Coordinates of C-alpha atoms in Angstrom, one line a residue:
X1 CA -32.0 1.3 25.4
X2 CA -28.6 1.0 23.8
X3 CA -27.2 -0.7 26.8
X4 CA -30.1 -3.1 27.0
X5 CA -29.6 -4.0 23.3
X6 CA -25.9 -4.7 23.9
X7 CA -26.7 -7.0 26.9
X8 CA -29.2 -9.0 24.8
X9 CA -26.7 -9.3 22.0
X10 CA -24.1 -10.4 24.4
X11 CA -26.5 -13.2 26.0
X12 CA -27.4 -14.4 22.4
X13 CA -23.7 -14.7 21.5
X14 CA -23.0 -16.7 24.8
X15 CA -26.0 -19.0 24.1
X16 CA -24.8 -19.6 20.5
X17 CA -21.2 -20.4 21.7
X18 CA -22.6 -23.0 24.1
X19 CA -24.7 -24.7 21.4
X20 CA -21.8 -24.8 19.0
X21 CA -19.8 -28.0 19.0
X22 CA -16.2 -27.6 20.2
X23 CA -13.7 -27.7 17.4
X24 CA -11.1 -30.5 17.6
X25 CA -7.6 -30.1 16.0
X26 CA -7.8 -31.1 12.4
X27 CA -6.1 -34.5 11.8
X28 CA -3.3 -34.3 9.3
X29 CA -4.2 -37.2 7.0
X30 CA -0.6 -37.3 5.8
X31 CA 0.5 -38.5 9.2
X32 CA -2.2 -41.1 9.5
X33 CA -1.4 -42.3 5.9
X34 CA 2.3 -42.7 6.9
X35 CA 1.3 -44.5 10.1
X36 CA -1.0 -46.9 8.2
X37 CA 0.9 -47.5 5.0
X38 CA 4.7 -47.1 5.6
X39 CA 7.0 -49.8 7.0
X40 CA 7.7 -48.8 10.6
X41 CA 11.5 -48.5 10.1
X42 CA 11.9 -44.9 11.7
X43 CA 10.7 -43.4 14.9
X44 CA 9.5 -40.2 13.1
X45 CA 8.4 -37.1 14.9
X46 CA 4.7 -36.2 14.4
X47 CA 5.7 -33.2 12.2
X48 CA 5.3 -32.7 8.5
X49 CA 8.1 -30.6 7.0
X50 CA 6.7 -28.7 3.9
X51 CA 9.6 -26.5 2.6
X52 CA 13.0 -25.0 3.4
X53 CA 15.0 -22.0 2.7
X54 CA 18.8 -21.7 3.3
X55 CA 19.5 -22.9 6.9
X56 CA 15.8 -23.1 7.9
X57 CA 13.0 -25.5 7.4
X58 CA 9.2 -24.9 7.9
X59 CA 6.4 -27.4 9.1
X60 CA 2.8 -27.6 8.0
X61 CA 1.8 -25.3 10.7
X62 CA 4.2 -22.6 9.5
X63 CA 6.7 -23.1 12.4
X64 CA 10.4 -22.2 11.6
X65 CA 13.3 -24.3 12.5
X66 CA 17.1 -23.7 12.5
X67 CA 18.4 -26.8 10.8
X68 CA 21.7 -27.9 12.4
X69 CA 21.3 -31.5 11.3
X70 CA 21.1 -30.9 7.4
X71 CA 19.3 -34.1 6.5
X72 CA 22.1 -35.9 8.3
X73 CA 24.9 -34.2 6.4
X74 CA 23.1 -34.2 3.1
X75 CA 21.9 -30.6 2.8
X76 CA 25.3 -28.9 2.8
X77 CA 24.0 -25.9 0.9
X78 CA 20.9 -25.7 2.9
X79 CA 17.4 -25.8 1.4
X80 CA 16.3 -24.5 -2.1
X81 CA 19.6 -23.1 -3.0
X82 CA 18.8 -21.0 -6.0
X83 CA 21.7 -22.4 -8.2
X84 CA 20.9 -25.9 -7.4
X85 CA 17.1 -25.2 -8.1
X86 CA 18.1 -23.8 -11.4
X87 CA 20.3 -26.6 -12.4
X88 CA 17.6 -29.3 -11.5
X89 CA 15.0 -27.5 -13.5
X90 CA 17.2 -27.1 -16.5
X91 CA 18.2 -30.7 -16.6
X92 CA 14.9 -32.2 -15.8
X93 CA 13.6 -30.5 -18.8
X94 CA 16.4 -32.2 -20.9
X95 CA 16.8 -35.6 -19.6
X96 CA 16.5 -37.2 -16.1
X97 CA 17.9 -40.7 -17.0
X98 CA 20.1 -42.3 -19.7
X99 CA 21.2 -45.9 -19.1
X100 CA 24.8 -46.6 -18.4
X101 CA 25.3 -48.4 -21.7
X102 CA 25.9 -44.9 -23.1
X103 CA 27.7 -41.8 -21.9
X104 CA 25.9 -38.6 -20.7
X105 CA 27.3 -35.1 -20.7
X106 CA 28.1 -34.9 -17.0
X107 CA 29.4 -38.2 -15.7
X108 CA 32.9 -37.6 -17.2
X109 CA 33.4 -34.1 -16.0
X110 CA 32.1 -34.9 -12.5
X111 CA 34.5 -38.0 -12.3
X112 CA 37.4 -35.6 -13.4
X113 CA 36.5 -33.1 -10.8
X114 CA 36.2 -35.7 -8.0
X115 CA 39.7 -37.2 -8.9
X116 CA 41.2 -33.7 -8.9
X117 CA 40.0 -32.8 -5.4
X118 CA 40.6 -36.3 -3.9
X119 CA 43.9 -37.4 -5.4
X120 CA 42.4 -40.6 -6.7
X121 CA 42.3 -41.8 -10.2
X122 CA 38.9 -43.4 -11.0
X123 CA 35.3 -43.2 -10.0
X124 CA 32.3 -45.4 -9.9
X125 CA 28.9 -43.7 -9.4
X126 CA 26.3 -45.4 -7.2
X127 CA 22.8 -44.5 -5.8
X128 CA 23.8 -44.2 -2.3
X129 CA 26.6 -44.5 0.4
X130 CA 25.5 -47.9 1.4
X131 CA 25.7 -49.2 -2.2
X132 CA 29.2 -47.5 -2.4
X133 CA 30.3 -49.4 0.6
X134 CA 29.0 -52.6 -0.8
X135 CA 30.8 -52.1 -4.0
X136 CA 34.1 -51.3 -2.2
X137 CA 33.9 -54.7 -0.4
X138 CA 33.4 -56.4 -3.7
X139 CA 36.5 -54.6 -5.0
X140 CA 38.6 -55.8 -2.1
X141 CA 37.6 -59.4 -2.5
X142 CA 38.2 -59.1 -6.3
X143 CA 41.7 -57.7 -5.9
X144 CA 42.6 -60.2 -3.3
X145 CA 41.8 -63.2 -5.5
X146 CA 44.6 -64.8 -7.5
X147 CA 44.3 -67.1 -10.6
X148 CA 45.2 -70.2 -8.5
X149 CA 42.2 -69.6 -6.1
X150 CA 39.3 -72.0 -6.6
X151 CA 36.5 -69.9 -8.2
X152 CA 33.8 -71.5 -6.2
X153 CA 35.5 -71.2 -2.8
X154 CA 36.6 -68.3 -0.6
X155 CA 40.0 -67.0 -1.4
X156 CA 42.5 -67.5 1.4
X157 CA 42.9 -63.6 1.4
X158 CA 39.3 -62.6 2.3
X159 CA 39.1 -61.2 5.7
X160 CA 37.9 -57.7 6.4
X161 CA 38.7 -55.7 9.4
X162 CA 36.1 -53.1 10.5
X163 CA 35.8 -50.9 13.5
X164 CA 33.8 -51.0 16.7
X165 CA 31.1 -48.3 16.8
X166 CA 31.2 -48.2 12.9
X167 CA 28.3 -47.6 10.6
X168 CA 28.5 -48.3 6.8
X169 CA 24.9 -48.7 5.6
X170 CA 21.9 -51.0 5.5
X171 CA 22.8 -53.4 2.8
X172 CA 24.0 -56.9 3.7
X173 CA 27.5 -56.0 3.0
X174 CA 27.1 -52.6 4.8
X175 CA 25.6 -54.0 8.0
X176 CA 28.3 -56.8 7.9
X177 CA 30.9 -54.2 8.6
X178 CA 28.7 -52.2 10.9
X179 CA 29.4 -52.9 14.6
X180 CA 26.2 -52.3 16.7
X181 CA 24.5 -55.7 17.2
X182 CA 21.1 -54.2 16.8
X183 CA 21.8 -53.7 13.1
X184 CA 23.5 -57.0 12.5
X185 CA 22.0 -59.7 14.6
X186 CA 18.4 -59.8 13.2
X187 CA 19.8 -60.6 9.8
X188 CA 22.5 -63.1 10.5
X189 CA 24.3 -64.9 9.0
X190 CA 26.0 -62.1 7.3
X191 CA 29.1 -61.6 5.1
X192 CA 31.7 -64.1 6.4
X193 CA 35.2 -63.1 7.3
X194 CA 34.6 -59.8 9.1
X195 CA 36.3 -58.9 12.4
X196 CA 36.0 -55.9 14.5
X197 CA 38.8 -53.8 15.8
X198 CA 38.8 -51.2 18.6
X199 CA 38.7 -47.9 16.9
X200 CA 42.0 -46.0 17.0
X201 CA 43.6 -49.0 19.0
X202 CA 46.8 -49.8 17.2
X203 CA 47.6 -52.9 19.3
X204 CA 44.2 -54.4 18.6
X205 CA 44.7 -53.6 14.8
X206 CA 48.2 -55.2 14.7
X207 CA 47.0 -58.4 16.6
X208 CA 44.3 -59.0 13.9
X209 CA 46.1 -58.0 10.7
X210 CA 47.8 -60.7 8.7
X211 CA 48.1 -61.9 5.2
X212 CA 44.6 -63.2 5.1
X213 CA 43.2 -59.6 5.4
X214 CA 42.0 -58.2 2.1
X215 CA 40.8 -54.8 3.4
X216 CA 40.4 -52.6 6.5
X217 CA 37.5 -50.2 6.4
X218 CA 36.7 -47.3 8.7
X219 CA 35.1 -43.9 8.8
X220 CA 37.7 -41.1 9.0
X221 CA 35.4 -39.5 11.5
X222 CA 32.7 -41.9 12.9
X223 CA 29.3 -40.2 12.7
X224 CA 26.7 -42.6 13.9
X225 CA 29.2 -43.9 16.5
X226 CA 29.4 -40.6 18.4
X227 CA 31.6 -38.3 16.2
X228 CA 35.0 -39.8 16.9
X229 CA 38.0 -38.7 14.6
X230 CA 40.4 -41.4 13.8
X231 CA 43.8 -40.7 15.3
X232 CA 46.7 -39.8 13.0
X233 CA 48.9 -42.7 14.6
X234 CA 46.1 -45.2 13.8
X235 CA 45.7 -44.0 10.3
X236 CA 49.4 -44.2 9.6
X237 CA 49.6 -47.7 11.1
X238 CA 46.6 -49.0 9.2
X239 CA 48.1 -47.6 6.0
X240 CA 51.4 -49.3 6.7
X241 CA 49.9 -52.7 7.6
X242 CA 47.6 -52.6 4.5
X243 CA 50.6 -51.9 2.3
X244 CA 52.7 -54.6 4.0
X245 CA 50.1 -57.3 3.7
X246 CA 48.7 -56.3 0.3
X247 CA 45.3 -55.3 1.6
X248 CA 43.2 -52.2 0.7
X249 CA 42.6 -49.2 3.0
X250 CA 39.0 -48.1 2.5
X251 CA 38.1 -44.6 4.0
X252 CA 34.3 -44.1 4.5
X253 CA 33.8 -40.4 4.1
X254 CA 30.1 -40.6 3.3
X255 CA 29.2 -38.4 6.3
X256 CA 32.5 -36.4 6.9
X257 CA 33.7 -35.8 3.4
X258 CA 33.2 -33.3 0.6
X259 CA 34.0 -30.3 2.6
X260 CA 32.4 -30.9 6.0
X261 CA 35.7 -30.8 7.9
X262 CA 36.9 -27.6 6.1
X263 CA 38.8 -29.8 3.7
X264 CA 37.4 -31.6 0.7
X265 CA 38.1 -34.9 2.5
X266 CA 38.9 -35.6 6.2
X267 CA 41.8 -37.9 5.2
X268 CA 43.6 -34.9 3.6
X269 CA 45.0 -33.9 7.0
X270 CA 47.2 -37.1 6.8
X271 CA 50.3 -37.5 4.7
X272 CA 49.2 -40.8 3.1
X273 CA 46.1 -41.7 1.1
X274 CA 43.7 -44.5 1.2
X275 CA 43.1 -47.0 -1.6
X276 CA 39.3 -46.4 -1.8
X277 CA 37.2 -43.5 -0.7
X278 CA 33.5 -43.7 -0.2
X279 CA 31.2 -40.6 -0.6
X280 CA 27.6 -39.8 -0.9
X281 CA 25.5 -37.6 1.5
X282 CA 26.0 -34.0 0.1
X283 CA 27.4 -34.9 -3.3
X284 CA 24.3 -34.1 -5.3
X285 CA 22.8 -31.5 -2.9
X286 CA 19.9 -33.9 -1.8
X287 CA 19.5 -35.9 -4.9
X288 CA 20.6 -39.6 -4.5
X289 CA 24.2 -40.0 -5.6
X290 CA 27.1 -41.9 -4.1
X291 CA 30.6 -42.7 -5.4
X292 CA 33.6 -45.0 -5.1
X293 CA 36.9 -43.2 -5.6
X294 CA 40.0 -45.4 -6.2
X295 CA 43.4 -45.7 -8.0
X296 CA 44.5 -47.1 -11.3
X297 CA 45.8 -50.4 -9.7
X298 CA 42.5 -51.3 -8.5
X299 CA 40.7 -50.0 -11.6
X300 CA 42.9 -52.3 -13.6
X301 CA 41.2 -55.4 -11.9
X302 CA 37.7 -54.4 -13.2
X303 CA 36.2 -55.4 -16.4
X304 CA 32.7 -54.9 -18.0
X305 CA 30.1 -56.9 -16.2
X306 CA 31.8 -57.3 -12.8
X307 CA 29.9 -54.5 -11.2
X308 CA 27.2 -52.0 -12.3
X309 CA 24.0 -50.1 -11.3
X310 CA 21.0 -48.8 -13.1
X311 CA 20.6 -45.3 -11.7
X312 CA 24.1 -44.4 -10.5
X313 CA 25.5 -41.3 -12.4
X314 CA 22.5 -40.2 -14.3
X315 CA 22.7 -36.8 -16.1
X316 CA 20.4 -34.9 -13.7
X317 CA 22.2 -36.0 -10.5
X318 CA 25.7 -35.5 -12.0
X319 CA 24.9 -32.0 -13.3
X320 CA 23.7 -31.1 -9.8
X321 CA 26.8 -32.6 -8.2
X322 CA 29.0 -30.5 -10.5
X323 CA 27.1 -27.4 -9.5
X324 CA 27.4 -28.3 -5.9
X325 CA 31.2 -28.5 -6.1
X326 CA 31.3 -25.3 -8.2
X327 CA 29.3 -23.4 -5.5
X328 CA 31.7 -24.6 -2.8
X329 CA 34.6 -23.1 -4.9
X330 CA 32.9 -19.9 -6.0
X331 CA 31.5 -19.0 -2.5
X332 CA 34.7 -20.1 -0.6
X333 CA 32.6 -22.4 1.5
X334 CA 35.5 -24.4 2.9
X335 CA 36.8 -21.1 4.5
X336 CA 33.3 -20.5 5.8
X337 CA 33.1 -24.0 7.3
X338 CA 36.4 -23.4 9.2
X339 CA 35.4 -20.0 10.4
X340 CA 32.0 -21.0 11.6
X341 CA 33.4 -24.1 13.3
X342 CA 35.7 -21.9 15.3
X343 CA 32.8 -19.8 16.4
X344 CA 30.7 -22.9 17.3
X345 CA 33.6 -24.4 19.3
X346 CA 34.2 -21.2 21.4
X347 CA 30.5 -20.8 22.2
X348 CA 30.1 -24.6 23.0
X349 CA 33.2 -24.4 25.3
X350 CA 31.6 -21.6 27.2
X351 CA 28.4 -23.6 27.6
X352 CA 30.5 -26.6 28.7
X353 CA 31.8 -24.5 31.6
X354 CA 28.3 -23.5 32.6
X355 CA 26.6 -27.0 32.3
X356 CA 28.6 -29.7 34.1
X357 CA 26.8 -32.5 32.3
X358 CA 28.7 -31.6 29.0
X359 CA 31.5 -34.1 29.2
X360 CA 33.4 -33.5 25.8
X361 CA 33.2 -31.6 22.5
X362 CA 34.8 -33.3 19.6
X363 CA 34.9 -33.4 15.8
X364 CA 36.1 -31.1 13.1
X365 CA 34.6 -28.4 11.0
X366 CA 30.9 -28.8 10.9
X367 CA 30.7 -32.3 12.1
X368 CA 30.7 -31.8 15.8
X369 CA 29.6 -34.1 18.7
X370 CA 28.7 -33.0 22.2
X371 CA 28.9 -35.9 24.7
X372 CA 26.8 -35.6 27.7
X373 CA 27.0 -37.5 31.0
X374 CA 23.2 -38.0 30.8
X375 CA 20.8 -39.4 28.2
X376 CA 20.9 -37.1 25.1
X377 CA 17.6 -37.9 23.5
X378 CA 15.5 -35.5 25.7
X379 CA 17.7 -32.7 24.7
X380 CA 17.2 -33.4 20.9
X381 CA 13.4 -33.5 21.6
X382 CA 13.5 -30.2 23.5
X383 CA 15.5 -28.6 20.8
X384 CA 12.8 -29.5 18.3
X385 CA 10.2 -27.7 20.5
X386 CA 12.4 -24.7 20.6
X387 CA 12.7 -24.6 16.9
X388 CA 16.1 -26.2 16.6
X389 CA 17.0 -29.5 14.6
X390 CA 19.8 -31.6 16.0
X391 CA 19.9 -35.3 17.0
X392 CA 21.3 -37.7 19.4
X393 CA 23.6 -40.5 18.4
X394 CA 25.1 -43.2 20.3
X395 CA 22.7 -42.4 23.1
X396 CA 24.8 -39.7 24.8
X397 CA 26.2 -37.5 22.0
X398 CA 24.3 -34.6 20.5
X399 CA 25.4 -34.3 16.8
X400 CA 25.6 -31.1 14.9
X401 CA 25.8 -31.2 11.0
X402 CA 24.8 -27.7 9.9
X403 CA 25.0 -26.6 6.3
X404 CA 28.2 -25.0 4.9
X405 CA 26.4 -21.8 4.3
X406 CA 25.6 -20.8 8.0
X407 CA 26.5 -17.3 9.0
X408 CA 27.8 -15.9 12.2
X409 CA 24.4 -14.6 13.1
X410 CA 23.0 -18.2 12.8
X411 CA 25.8 -19.6 14.9
X412 CA 24.7 -17.0 17.6
X413 CA 21.1 -18.0 17.1
X414 CA 22.0 -21.6 17.5
X415 CA 24.0 -21.0 20.8
X416 CA 21.1 -19.0 22.3
X417 CA 18.6 -21.8 21.5
X418 CA 20.9 -24.5 22.6
X419 CA 21.6 -22.9 25.9
X420 CA 17.9 -22.7 26.5
X421 CA 17.7 -26.4 25.6
X422 CA 20.4 -27.3 28.1
X423 CA 18.7 -25.3 30.8
X424 CA 15.1 -26.5 30.3
X425 CA 15.5 -30.2 29.6
X426 CA 15.1 -32.6 32.6
X427 CA 18.2 -34.7 33.1
X428 CA 17.9 -38.5 32.9
X429 CA 19.4 -40.6 35.7
X430 CA 21.2 -42.8 33.1
X431 CA 24.8 -42.0 32.8
X432 CA 27.2 -42.3 29.9
X433 CA 30.0 -44.8 30.2
X434 CA 33.2 -43.6 31.8
X435 CA 35.7 -42.1 29.4
X436 CA 38.7 -44.1 28.3
X437 CA 42.2 -42.7 28.7
X438 CA 42.1 -41.6 25.1
X439 CA 39.3 -39.1 25.9
X440 CA 40.1 -38.2 29.4
X441 CA 40.7 -34.5 28.6
X442 CA 37.3 -33.1 29.6
X443 CA 36.7 -30.8 26.8
X444 CA 39.0 -32.2 24.3
X445 CA 39.0 -30.5 20.8
X446 CA 39.5 -33.6 19.0
X447 CA 41.2 -33.5 15.6
X448 CA 40.9 -29.8 15.4
X449 CA 43.9 -29.3 13.0

């Protein structure tokens, strides 16, 4: 009788399951809202990140990801760092914004700290790196203008030299000195007087530099352009030419600065300084803040009303930036960046010997590029499936921008996941351009000093 009852119960359960409608995956309305209402400016993955902790982020399904992109060099302290959270909570309860007609408690101290670690003298706070780049171009044109120049016409000294493969932001000024045509051509005509130089090509720089040039601008390490460090010889020649012709040398360290190379600034491995330094990305640990750092001679050309910003340098963001820099010192994170970089390079070199489509490893500190001989985008997609966040830039370069707080164990975790990605990803038939003589060494450890 007991067996008969069990059989009847099983038949009823089977019939009930057949009658029940099949459940469809629940649609995340946040994704549909984004699809319907946002401007389609990004090719976003269909994932909703909800929170992070240290070097990890989590999506709405609870899946965990090792973050080796860091919000594209923004989250240098990882996610939800307790000291940063404490600072933001404290300052948000006091004041989020004061206008720049008045002082706040943190702008001056932060400016002092930035001048101390950079060797510069003056600071202007902006909302973003792109705004900082725009402001630097204005400063260059301002400093080049003489009292005899007609106020309503371009000054004779107005040309700006930028680099091939460069990226300096999305404002009109920023895209005017950004090289890829896909960023510039849809918005032409742009800022006049810009000419592009082959990156680290001294002969090309010399052929285009004359007394009509007011500035030369380049990233100390090109990020979006494929993680290419500038050569020391090129830096030195650019510095000499700028001095000779009375032009400004502008170093864009928005992605590679503030500790990412194991120094506060990537240019600090050279013996000479730029005239202007641009920073942003990690400065306020995820809050929007950029800055122009410059010297007294340039600052002397500025007077009230010539430049400004509404939100740049508010009390909340400046307090957070001060705490970010204090944490770097307290926790000796520059040393950690150098140590973890060495471990990453050693592991990547072993993988390069195993996978022959790895063409070159370059970069410095925790801004590293892995150039492939095949399309890199499928590898970034497979990494996401494996719970690893990286990205592909310049089509063939996988870019790593992990937080400064990563541990040896997390480096090993990355190398394990990355090897799995390299092994599982189908290889595209498209091939990267042939290397130039400057990058002929197969696994060059560029600018590793």
